[in-house]
Amino acid sequence: MKWQRLLADAITTADGLLTSLGLDIRHLPEIDNRPDFPIRVPQPFIDRMKRGDPSDPLLRQVLAVSDERHPMPGFTQNPLQELDGPIPGVLHKYRSRVLLIYRGGCAVNCRYCFRRHFPYQNRTLVRHDLDDVVEYLEAHSEINEVIFSGGDPLMADDGALASFFQRLEAISSIRRLRIHTRLPVVIPERVTDTFCQTIASITLPVIVVLHINHANEIDEALINAVSRLRTVCRSILNQSVILAGINDSADDLITLSERLFEAGIDPYYLNVLDRVSGAHHFDVPEEKLQILHQALLDALPGFLVPKLVKEVPGIGHKVLW
Ligand code: SF4
């Protein structure tokens, strides 16, 4: 099935999600049926969940629960203080890199997302803003890398991406493009032939950073999609968020790194949870983070140990934690 159809058919209610997994409200009394941040889960991701298991680690990433409504000190709507870029939809946090909020929507709504309250409606790039972006990049020759973010940048169609890539390619100071996306993970069909041809046709190296938190997210369809991407991209990396109840055990994280490697993906970052309101139930205590990271260092070769990092507002790089 085409990725656009899978996207349009995504499940958007807690009841629909539970029904498709053979669960009911008795198994999950804590669910929130009317969350402010809507539920959205495409079928290929649901297919990787274990039927009848209310603790499934993929289900728990996407199921809204009543805990999200409880305010928690230190957890805020805009934890990274990201609203003020030079142009709406452009964040210039790192000197040599610029981050584009290229599209506002996502194929999946992850409950821990640090942009779950982000005002996408007036801070997302739309067609008429692209001239401003190109002008900004031409005026800032210290920027050599463009990072596509969102939302999910692969919500854009292949034609829009192709024409924008070509405009970026014409800017002499730009040396590479980076695409941060979760879409191929939840809908592997998004890795179309046209998308691969688009990447192959530009001279700039392209790096794709996927977002996978648990080994169960990696199935044959994703492995095939990654293998297509590997033929045209310079590298395929992964970043995860460490999440209580999802992947906060040494076994989970070691298995994830091993599965990523088997799938042709290099572990890159293990992000400490950004303290966004609605996500406090995913927080992992500081001491446990250090213990888990040490367990990875003890068990894995260096190239399979992701860097444990945190984004700190006002600091122009990720902070090693
Ligand atoms: S796909 Fe990424 S941006 Fe979208 S909700 Fe999930 S974590 Fe947030």
PDB file of N, CA and C in Angstrom, residues 25 45 163 190 298 301:
ATOM      1  N   ILE A  25     -10.562  -1.499  27.965  1.00  0.00           N
ATOM      2  CA  ILE A  25     -10.305  -0.516  29.009  1.00  0.00           C
ATOM      3  C   ILE A  25      -9.956  -1.172  30.351  1.00  0.00           C
ATOM      4  N   PHE A  45       3.138   0.215  12.299  1.00  0.00           N
ATOM      5  CA  PHE A  45       3.743   0.264  13.636  1.00  0.00           C
ATOM      6  C   PHE A  45       2.917  -0.588  14.599  1.00  0.00           C
ATOM      7  N   SER A 163      12.893  19.527  -5.195  1.00  0.00           N
ATOM      8  CA  SER A 163      13.169  20.876  -5.681  1.00  0.00           C
ATOM      9  C   SER A 163      13.890  21.707  -4.621  1.00  0.00           C
ATOM     10  N   ARG A 190       7.468   4.599   3.146  1.00  0.00           N
ATOM     11  CA  ARG A 190       7.833   5.987   2.823  1.00  0.00           C
ATOM     12  C   ARG A 190       9.138   6.060   2.034  1.00  0.00           C
ATOM     13  N   ASP A 298      30.287  -1.542  28.948  1.00  0.00           N
ATOM     14  CA  ASP A 298      30.858  -2.829  29.373  1.00  0.00           C
ATOM     15  C   ASP A 298      30.512  -3.955  28.399  1.00  0.00           C
ATOM     16  N   PRO A 301      30.989  -3.189  21.773  1.00  0.00           N
ATOM     17  CA  PRO A 301      32.125  -2.458  21.189  1.00  0.00           C
ATOM     18  C   PRO A 301      31.753  -0.977  21.090  1.00  0.00           C
TER      19      PRO A 301
END
